[in-house]
Coordinates of C-alpha atoms and ligand atoms in Angstrom, one line a residue:
M164 CA 38.6 72.0 -46.1
I165 CA 37.0 73.8 -49.4
Q166 CA 37.9 76.8 -50.2
L167 CA 35.3 78.7 -52.1
E168 CA 37.2 81.6 -53.4
D169 CA 38.7 77.6 -55.2
Y170 CA 34.9 77.1 -57.7
T171 CA 34.0 81.2 -59.2
F172 CA 36.0 79.7 -62.7
G173 CA 36.5 83.3 -63.7
I174 CA 32.4 84.8 -62.7
D175 CA 34.5 87.1 -60.2
G176 CA 31.3 89.2 -59.4
I177 CA 30.5 86.8 -57.9
K178 CA 32.7 87.4 -55.5
P179 CA 31.2 89.1 -53.2
Y180 CA 27.9 87.7 -53.2
I181 CA 29.4 84.5 -51.6
L182 CA 28.5 83.6 -47.4
K183 CA 30.1 81.9 -46.1
N184 CA 29.5 80.1 -41.8
K185 CA 29.6 82.9 -39.0
K186 CA 28.4 80.9 -36.3
I187 CA 30.9 78.4 -34.4
A188 CA 34.3 78.2 -36.3
E189 CA 33.9 75.2 -38.5
T190 CA 36.5 73.1 -37.9
L191 CA 37.9 69.4 -40.4
E192 CA 37.0 67.6 -36.8
T193 CA 33.7 68.7 -36.5
Q194 CA 32.6 68.3 -39.9
R195 CA 34.3 64.4 -39.3
K196 CA 32.1 64.1 -36.1
L197 CA 29.1 65.1 -38.6
L198 CA 30.4 62.4 -41.5
Q199 CA 30.7 59.3 -38.8
L200 CA 27.1 60.0 -37.6
W201 CA 25.8 60.5 -41.3
K202 CA 27.3 56.6 -42.0
V203 CA 26.4 55.3 -38.9
Q204 CA 22.1 56.7 -38.7
R205 CA 21.9 57.3 -42.3
P206 CA 20.4 53.5 -42.3
I207 CA 18.3 54.0 -39.4
I208 CA 16.9 57.5 -40.5
H209 CA 15.8 56.5 -43.7
N210 CA 14.0 53.3 -42.1
N211 CA 12.0 55.3 -39.1
M212 CA 10.7 57.1 -42.4
T213 CA 9.0 53.5 -43.0
F214 CA 7.6 53.1 -38.9
S215 CA 3.7 50.9 -38.3
T216 CA 2.7 53.6 -36.1
K217 CA 2.2 51.2 -33.0
D218 CA 6.2 52.0 -33.9
L219 CA 6.4 56.0 -34.5
E220 CA 4.8 56.4 -30.8
I221 CA 6.4 54.9 -29.5
Y222 CA 9.8 56.4 -30.3
Q223 CA 8.0 59.7 -30.2
I224 CA 7.2 58.2 -25.9
D225 CA 11.0 57.9 -25.8
R226 CA 12.3 60.6 -26.4
L227 CA 9.2 63.6 -25.2
R228 CA 9.9 61.5 -21.7
N229 CA 13.2 62.8 -22.5
I230 CA 13.2 65.9 -23.0
V231 CA 10.4 66.9 -21.0
D232 CA 12.4 65.0 -17.9
T233 CA 14.7 66.9 -18.9
A234 CA 14.5 70.0 -19.5
F235 CA 12.6 69.6 -16.0
S236 CA 15.0 69.0 -13.9
T237 CA 17.9 71.5 -16.7
N238 CA 15.7 74.6 -17.0
P239 CA 13.8 77.2 -14.2
F240 CA 11.6 78.2 -17.3
Y241 CA 10.2 74.5 -17.6
N242 CA 10.9 74.3 -14.0
Q243 CA 7.9 76.5 -12.9
L244 CA 6.0 75.9 -15.1
Y245 CA 5.7 72.2 -14.9
S246 CA 5.2 71.7 -11.0
K247 CA 2.6 74.1 -11.4
V248 CA 1.1 71.2 -12.6
G249 CA 2.0 68.7 -10.4
Y250 CA 4.6 67.2 -13.1
S251 CA 7.1 64.7 -11.4
R252 CA 10.7 62.9 -13.2
G253 CA 9.0 59.7 -15.6
D254 CA 5.1 60.2 -15.9
I255 CA 5.0 60.7 -19.7
I256 CA 3.8 57.1 -20.2
T257 CA 0.9 57.7 -23.0
L258 CA 1.1 60.4 -26.1
D259 CA -2.2 61.8 -23.5
D260 CA 0.6 62.1 -21.2
Y261 CA 2.1 64.6 -22.7
K262 CA -0.6 66.7 -24.5
A263 CA -1.9 67.0 -20.6
L264 CA 1.4 69.7 -20.2
P265 CA 1.0 72.8 -20.9
I266 CA 1.3 74.7 -24.3
I267 CA 3.9 77.6 -24.4
T268 CA 4.5 80.8 -27.5
K269 CA 6.8 82.8 -28.7
D270 CA 5.8 85.1 -26.0
D271 CA 6.3 83.4 -23.1
L272 CA 9.6 82.7 -23.8
L273 CA 9.8 86.3 -24.9
D274 CA 9.1 87.4 -21.6
N275 CA 10.9 85.2 -19.5
E276 CA 14.0 84.9 -19.1
N277 CA 14.7 81.9 -17.5
W278 CA 13.5 79.6 -20.0
L279 CA 18.0 80.9 -21.0
G280 CA 18.9 79.9 -17.4
G281 CA 20.1 76.4 -16.7
N282 CA 22.6 74.9 -19.2
L283 CA 26.9 74.8 -17.9
S284 CA 28.2 73.5 -21.2
P285 CA 27.7 74.6 -23.9
T286 CA 27.7 78.5 -23.3
L287 CA 25.2 80.0 -24.6
E288 CA 28.2 82.0 -26.2
N289 CA 29.4 78.7 -27.1
A290 CA 26.4 78.0 -28.7
Y291 CA 25.1 78.6 -32.9
R292 CA 22.9 81.6 -32.0
Y293 CA 19.6 82.0 -35.1
T294 CA 17.7 85.3 -34.6
T295 CA 13.7 85.8 -35.7
S296 CA 10.9 88.3 -34.8
G297 CA 8.3 87.7 -31.7
S298 CA 4.5 88.7 -33.0
S299 CA 4.5 91.7 -31.2
G300 CA 8.1 92.7 -33.2
K301 CA 10.2 92.2 -30.7
V302 CA 13.7 90.3 -32.1
F303 CA 13.9 86.2 -30.7
T304 CA 17.2 84.4 -30.0
V305 CA 17.3 80.3 -30.9
Y306 CA 20.5 78.7 -29.4
R307 CA 21.6 76.2 -31.0
D308 CA 23.9 72.9 -29.8
A309 CA 26.0 70.4 -31.7
V310 CA 23.5 68.2 -31.4
M311 CA 21.2 69.7 -32.9
N312 CA 23.4 70.6 -35.2
N313 CA 23.4 67.7 -36.0
M314 CA 19.9 65.9 -36.1
M315 CA 19.0 69.4 -39.0
W316 CA 22.1 67.9 -40.8
L317 CA 21.5 64.2 -40.7
N318 CA 17.4 66.1 -42.1
Q319 CA 18.8 68.0 -44.1
L320 CA 21.4 65.0 -46.0
R321 CA 18.5 62.5 -46.1
F322 CA 15.9 64.7 -47.5
Y323 CA 18.3 65.4 -50.3
E324 CA 18.6 61.8 -51.1
Q325 CA 15.2 61.8 -51.0
I326 CA 14.7 64.4 -53.8
L327 CA 17.5 63.0 -55.8
Q328 CA 16.0 59.3 -55.4
R329 CA 19.6 57.6 -55.2
P330 CA 21.9 58.4 -52.3
L331 CA 24.1 61.8 -51.9
K332 CA 28.1 61.1 -53.8
Q333 CA 31.0 62.5 -52.0
K334 CA 31.4 65.1 -55.5
D335 CA 27.2 66.1 -55.4
W336 CA 28.0 70.1 -54.4
I337 CA 24.4 72.1 -53.3
Y338 CA 24.7 75.8 -54.6
E339 CA 22.6 78.1 -51.9
I340 CA 20.6 81.6 -52.5
Y341 CA 20.2 81.7 -49.0
L342 CA 20.9 85.2 -46.1
A343 CA 23.2 83.2 -43.9
A344 CA 25.8 80.3 -45.1
P345 CA 24.7 76.9 -43.5
T346 CA 26.7 75.9 -40.0
F347 CA 29.7 73.3 -42.8
S348 CA 30.3 74.6 -46.1
S349 CA 30.8 71.1 -46.9
I350 CA 31.2 67.5 -44.5
A351 CA 34.7 67.4 -44.5
D352 CA 35.0 67.4 -48.2
H353 CA 31.8 66.0 -48.8
Y354 CA 28.9 66.9 -50.3
P355 CA 30.5 70.9 -50.6
F356 CA 28.1 74.2 -50.7
F357 CA 28.0 76.7 -52.6
T358 CA 26.5 79.8 -50.6
V359 CA 25.5 82.9 -52.9
S360 CA 23.9 86.2 -51.1
N361 CA 20.2 86.7 -52.4
E362 CA 21.1 90.5 -53.3
C363 CA 23.5 88.5 -55.8
P364 CA 22.6 89.9 -58.9
P365 CA 21.1 86.4 -61.1
E366 CA 22.8 86.8 -64.3
Y367 CA 26.1 85.6 -62.2
V368 CA 24.1 82.5 -60.7
L369 CA 23.6 81.8 -63.2
A370 CA 26.5 81.9 -65.7
H371 CA 28.2 80.8 -62.2
L372 CA 25.5 77.0 -62.3
K373 CA 26.5 76.2 -65.3
L374 CA 30.4 75.8 -64.9
L375 CA 30.0 74.5 -61.4
K376 CA 27.4 71.9 -61.8
P377 CA 25.1 72.0 -58.9
S378 CA 22.9 68.3 -58.4
I379 CA 20.9 70.6 -56.2
L380 CA 19.3 73.9 -56.6
S381 CA 18.1 75.9 -53.1
G382 CA 16.6 78.5 -52.7
F383 CA 14.5 81.6 -51.8
P384 CA 10.5 80.9 -54.9
S385 CA 10.5 84.5 -55.5
Y386 CA 14.6 84.4 -56.0
L387 CA 14.6 80.8 -58.1
L388 CA 10.9 82.4 -60.5
N389 CA 13.2 85.3 -61.4
L390 CA 16.4 83.3 -61.9
A391 CA 13.5 81.0 -64.5
S392 CA 12.8 84.3 -66.2
L393 CA 16.0 84.5 -67.8
I394 CA 16.4 81.2 -68.4
K395 CA 16.1 80.7 -72.4
D396 CA 17.4 77.2 -73.0
P397 CA 16.7 74.4 -70.6
A398 CA 18.9 71.7 -71.8
E399 CA 21.1 74.3 -70.0
F400 CA 20.8 73.1 -66.7
D401 CA 19.6 69.5 -66.7
F402 CA 22.8 69.0 -64.7
I403 CA 20.3 69.3 -61.4
E404 CA 18.6 67.2 -60.6
A405 CA 16.7 68.6 -57.6
I406 CA 14.8 72.1 -56.3
V407 CA 14.5 73.0 -53.0
T408 CA 12.1 76.1 -52.0
N409 CA 12.4 77.1 -48.7
S410 CA 11.4 80.2 -46.4
E411 CA 8.4 82.0 -48.9
A412 CA 5.2 79.7 -49.3
S413 CA 5.2 80.1 -52.6
S414 CA 2.0 77.8 -54.8
Q415 CA 2.3 74.6 -57.0
Q416 CA 2.5 76.0 -60.3
E417 CA 5.8 78.5 -59.1
R418 CA 7.2 75.1 -58.1
D419 CA 6.5 73.8 -61.9
R420 CA 7.3 76.1 -63.7
I421 CA 10.3 76.9 -61.9
S422 CA 10.9 73.1 -62.8
R423 CA 9.7 73.9 -66.2
A424 CA 12.6 76.4 -67.1
F425 CA 15.9 73.6 -65.5
G426 CA 15.3 71.8 -67.6
G427 CA 12.0 69.7 -65.2
A428 CA 13.7 69.2 -62.1
L429 CA 12.2 68.3 -59.8
V430 CA 11.2 70.8 -57.1
C431 CA 10.7 70.0 -53.7
D432 CA 8.8 73.1 -51.1
E433 CA 11.3 72.4 -47.3
Y434 CA 9.2 73.7 -44.1
S435 CA 11.3 74.8 -41.2
S436 CA 11.7 77.2 -38.1
I437 CA 14.9 77.9 -36.3
E438 CA 12.5 76.9 -32.9
L439 CA 11.6 73.5 -34.1
S440 CA 13.8 73.1 -37.3
F441 CA 13.2 70.4 -39.9
I442 CA 9.0 70.8 -39.8
S443 CA 8.1 69.5 -42.8
M444 CA 8.6 68.2 -46.7
Q445 CA 7.6 67.6 -49.6
C446 CA 8.1 64.4 -51.1
P447 CA 8.7 63.5 -54.6
H448 CA 4.6 62.6 -55.7
G449 CA 4.2 66.2 -54.0
N450 CA 2.9 65.5 -50.2
Y451 CA 3.8 67.8 -47.7
H452 CA 4.9 64.7 -45.3
L453 CA 5.5 65.7 -41.1
V454 CA 9.6 65.1 -40.1
E455 CA 7.7 63.3 -36.8
D456 CA 11.2 61.9 -36.0
N457 CA 12.2 65.0 -36.2
V458 CA 9.0 66.8 -34.4
R459 CA 5.5 66.1 -33.0
V460 CA 3.1 67.9 -33.5
D461 CA 0.1 68.6 -32.5
I462 CA -3.1 70.2 -34.7
I463 CA -5.6 72.0 -31.7
N464 CA -8.6 74.5 -32.0
E465 CA -9.5 72.9 -35.3
N466 CA -12.1 73.7 -37.5
Q467 CA -15.0 72.1 -39.6
L468 CA -11.6 72.0 -42.6
G469 CA -9.6 70.4 -39.3
Q470 CA -7.1 72.6 -39.7
G471 CA -5.9 74.5 -36.8
E472 CA -3.1 75.6 -34.5
M473 CA 0.3 73.7 -35.1
I474 CA 1.4 72.5 -31.3
A475 CA 4.6 70.9 -31.7
T476 CA 7.5 69.2 -30.1
N477 CA 11.8 69.3 -31.7
L478 CA 12.4 65.7 -30.0
H479 CA 15.8 65.9 -29.8
N480 CA 16.7 69.4 -28.5
T481 CA 17.6 68.4 -24.6
F482 CA 19.8 72.1 -24.5
L483 CA 17.6 74.6 -24.6
P484 CA 13.6 72.6 -26.4
F485 CA 10.4 74.1 -27.4
I486 CA 8.0 71.4 -25.9
R487 CA 3.8 72.0 -26.7
Y488 CA 4.9 74.8 -28.8
N489 CA 2.5 77.0 -30.6
H490 CA 4.5 77.7 -33.4
G491 CA 1.2 80.4 -35.0
D492 CA 0.6 78.7 -38.3
K493 CA -2.1 76.0 -39.3
L494 CA -1.5 73.1 -40.2
A495 CA -4.5 70.9 -41.2
L496 CA -3.4 67.2 -41.3
K497 CA -4.5 63.9 -43.4
Q498 CA -6.8 61.6 -42.5
H499 CA -5.0 58.8 -41.1
G500 CA -3.7 55.7 -42.4
L501 CA -3.1 56.4 -45.4
E502 CA -0.1 55.9 -47.6
C503 CA 1.9 57.1 -50.0
R504 CA 3.5 55.8 -52.7
C505 CA 7.1 57.4 -51.7
G506 CA 7.2 54.8 -49.5
N507 CA 7.6 57.6 -46.3
K508 CA 5.7 56.8 -44.0
F509 CA 4.7 59.7 -42.3
R510 CA 1.4 61.6 -41.3
M511 CA 1.1 64.4 -45.0
L512 CA -0.4 67.7 -44.3
K513 CA -4.1 67.9 -46.3
Q514 CA -2.4 71.3 -47.3
F515 CA 0.2 73.7 -46.2
E516 CA -1.8 77.1 -44.1
G517 CA 1.7 78.7 -44.7
R518 CA 2.1 81.5 -41.9
A519 CA -1.1 82.6 -39.6
D520 CA -0.8 85.8 -40.9
Q521 CA -0.2 85.3 -44.7
I522 CA -4.2 85.1 -44.0
L523 CA -7.7 87.4 -45.4
I524 CA -10.2 87.6 -42.5
S525 CA -14.3 88.2 -43.6
Q526 CA -16.8 89.4 -41.6
K527 CA -19.0 86.8 -42.5
N528 CA -16.6 83.9 -43.7
G529 CA -13.6 84.4 -40.9
E530 CA -10.3 83.4 -41.7
I531 CA -10.3 82.2 -45.5
S532 CA -6.9 80.2 -45.5
S533 CA -3.7 81.8 -47.2
F534 CA -4.7 78.0 -49.3
M535 CA -7.4 79.2 -50.4
I536 CA -5.7 81.9 -51.5
M537 CA -2.7 81.1 -53.3
S538 CA -5.3 77.9 -55.4
L539 CA -7.1 81.6 -56.3
Y540 CA -3.7 83.8 -56.7
D541 CA -2.3 80.2 -59.0
R542 CA -5.4 80.1 -61.5
F543 CA -6.0 83.3 -62.1
L544 CA -3.1 86.0 -61.5
L545 CA 0.4 84.0 -62.3
A546 CA -2.2 83.3 -66.2
H547 CA 0.4 82.9 -68.5
D548 CA -1.3 85.5 -70.1
S549 CA -2.0 87.8 -66.8
N550 CA 0.1 90.2 -68.2
L551 CA 1.2 90.7 -64.9
L552 CA 4.8 91.1 -63.6
E553 CA 4.2 90.8 -59.6
F554 CA 1.5 91.7 -58.1
Q555 CA 0.0 90.7 -54.1
I556 CA -2.8 91.4 -52.3
V557 CA -2.8 93.4 -49.4
Q558 CA -5.6 93.5 -45.9
K559 CA -6.2 97.3 -44.8
E560 CA -9.8 97.0 -43.3
V561 CA -12.3 94.6 -42.3
N562 CA -14.0 95.7 -46.0
L563 CA -11.1 97.3 -47.9
I564 CA -8.7 95.0 -50.4
E565 CA -6.0 95.9 -52.1
L566 CA -4.7 94.5 -55.0
N567 CA -1.5 95.9 -55.8
L568 CA -0.5 94.9 -60.3
V569 CA 2.7 95.8 -62.2
P570 CA 1.9 94.4 -65.7
K571 CA 5.0 93.0 -68.1
A572 CA 7.1 95.4 -70.0
N573 CA 6.6 95.1 -73.4
S574 CA 3.4 93.8 -72.7
K575 CA -0.6 95.2 -73.8
G576 CA -1.2 95.6 -70.9
I577 CA -3.2 93.8 -68.3
N578 CA -5.4 91.2 -69.1
W579 CA -8.9 92.5 -67.3
S580 CA -10.9 89.0 -67.6
C581 CA -7.6 87.8 -65.2
I582 CA -8.2 90.2 -63.0
D583 CA -12.3 90.2 -63.3
L584 CA -12.4 86.9 -62.4
F585 CA -9.6 86.5 -59.5
T586 CA -12.1 89.3 -57.9
S587 CA -14.9 87.7 -58.1
H588 CA -14.0 84.4 -57.3
L589 CA -12.7 86.6 -54.4
K590 CA -15.5 87.8 -53.4
E591 CA -17.1 84.6 -53.1
L592 CA -14.7 84.2 -50.5
F593 CA -15.9 86.7 -48.5
G594 CA -19.6 85.0 -48.7
N595 CA -20.3 88.2 -51.0
D596 CA -20.5 90.1 -48.7
E597 CA -21.7 93.5 -50.4
N598 CA -19.4 95.8 -47.8
L599 CA -16.7 94.6 -49.0
S600 CA -14.7 96.7 -51.8
I601 CA -11.5 94.9 -53.7
K602 CA -9.1 98.6 -55.0
I603 CA -7.1 98.0 -57.8
N604 CA -3.7 100.2 -57.9
E605 CA -1.9 99.8 -61.8
M606 CA 1.6 100.5 -60.7
A607 CA 5.4 100.6 -61.5
E608 CA 6.9 98.3 -58.8
I609 CA 6.2 96.7 -55.4
L610 CA 8.6 97.8 -52.9
N611 CA 8.3 95.2 -50.3
P612 CA 9.8 96.0 -46.6
S613 CA 11.4 92.8 -46.0
Y614 CA 14.2 90.9 -47.9
K615 CA 10.9 88.2 -48.2
R616 CA 8.3 87.9 -50.8
R617 CA 5.2 88.6 -49.6
L618 CA 1.7 88.2 -52.1
I619 CA -0.7 88.2 -48.5
I620 CA -0.4 90.9 -46.5
N621 CA -2.7 91.4 -44.1
E622 CA -2.4 95.3 -42.0
L623 CA -5.2 93.8 -39.2
L624 CA -3.1 91.7 -37.7
H625 CA -0.1 94.0 -36.9
Ligands
ZN307 ZN1 5.3 61.1 -50.0

């Protein structure tokens, strides 16, 4: 197996930041199995994206019937839940049958230990373990088996081929700057992954990238923007063909900035979660497609703009399934039947609303989506002449928004006309509510309590 230390090319500073898989030990045998699976499944899963609406529905119903029946028979939590509504095995014949099942939330699962009981193999100790925080701040642990791990990889490799717009080659390096290493460091010496921690100084990463020459770079948009700001000559990085952003919300303008810094590499955003794995991915034409052979997504409680709560099921997780799961995120889907030039027929998002807590709340106009706020800060705060290094929009109270601003070093100071335009448009989103005050704080740096960059914080929701 590939030893990452052999690929530091004398950049010793990077060594302490190399991340390795600490979950289930990877073996050449498990990697070889995945490689075999990829070779068989590759044409099939690429073809899935060209399914007609009817064929996709047939595919999803088959998967849903399998998941629901398995959960009903093997998982005490689902058995009780579905028994109460009179479910019997084999009842899922149409999507409406599926949509009649009760919706569950993270808190339902956190409060119900039964959810984790039922599997004889693998035991939870031998499954891949992931943690996230619940809405109440409690730690929520999710387990995946080898089937889910392999599905995650198949989706990931297919996504890479979509954005590279060519088949992966055995020697294509993938460079990740992240919190943890992937479950495999390569697929039996194909497509090796070099993973460094988000804490690695960007200078080391830039020097190392030039020597390793990966085809794909992947990371948090805030870290990639930081790298981008240090690049003097974009042509030095033209070996990077595609860049993936994930984990934090980023605007199209920020992704365009990353693209320019890396010599015009295609930058695509990916939206996934530990509960559902891949949910949506941006294609080379900039559209967010749902990954509809991985998740069934429905939108409920839509507002006039079509935005509503996402209810989803991972179609392959029979081990610890999430069925009709309210993820807490908001989505709006594009009109049915619209086709994208990339050829992917999976439904597209009208806009990616981001995490449900990245919204502002107006007494007059209700919830203001993160998409609306991101469009505004794209235009005014990220504008080249705003002279801002960083900013953060914090709703402290119903009628109080604080705008934290950090000016760029060596600039002439903040360009207040940009800030004025931003605040006047923000007031418009609040229906020009006279009770609303926007307080501006100029500061030397913004301290983030979490590892993720948060440009929009709503303290009313915490
Ligand atoms: Zn597309």
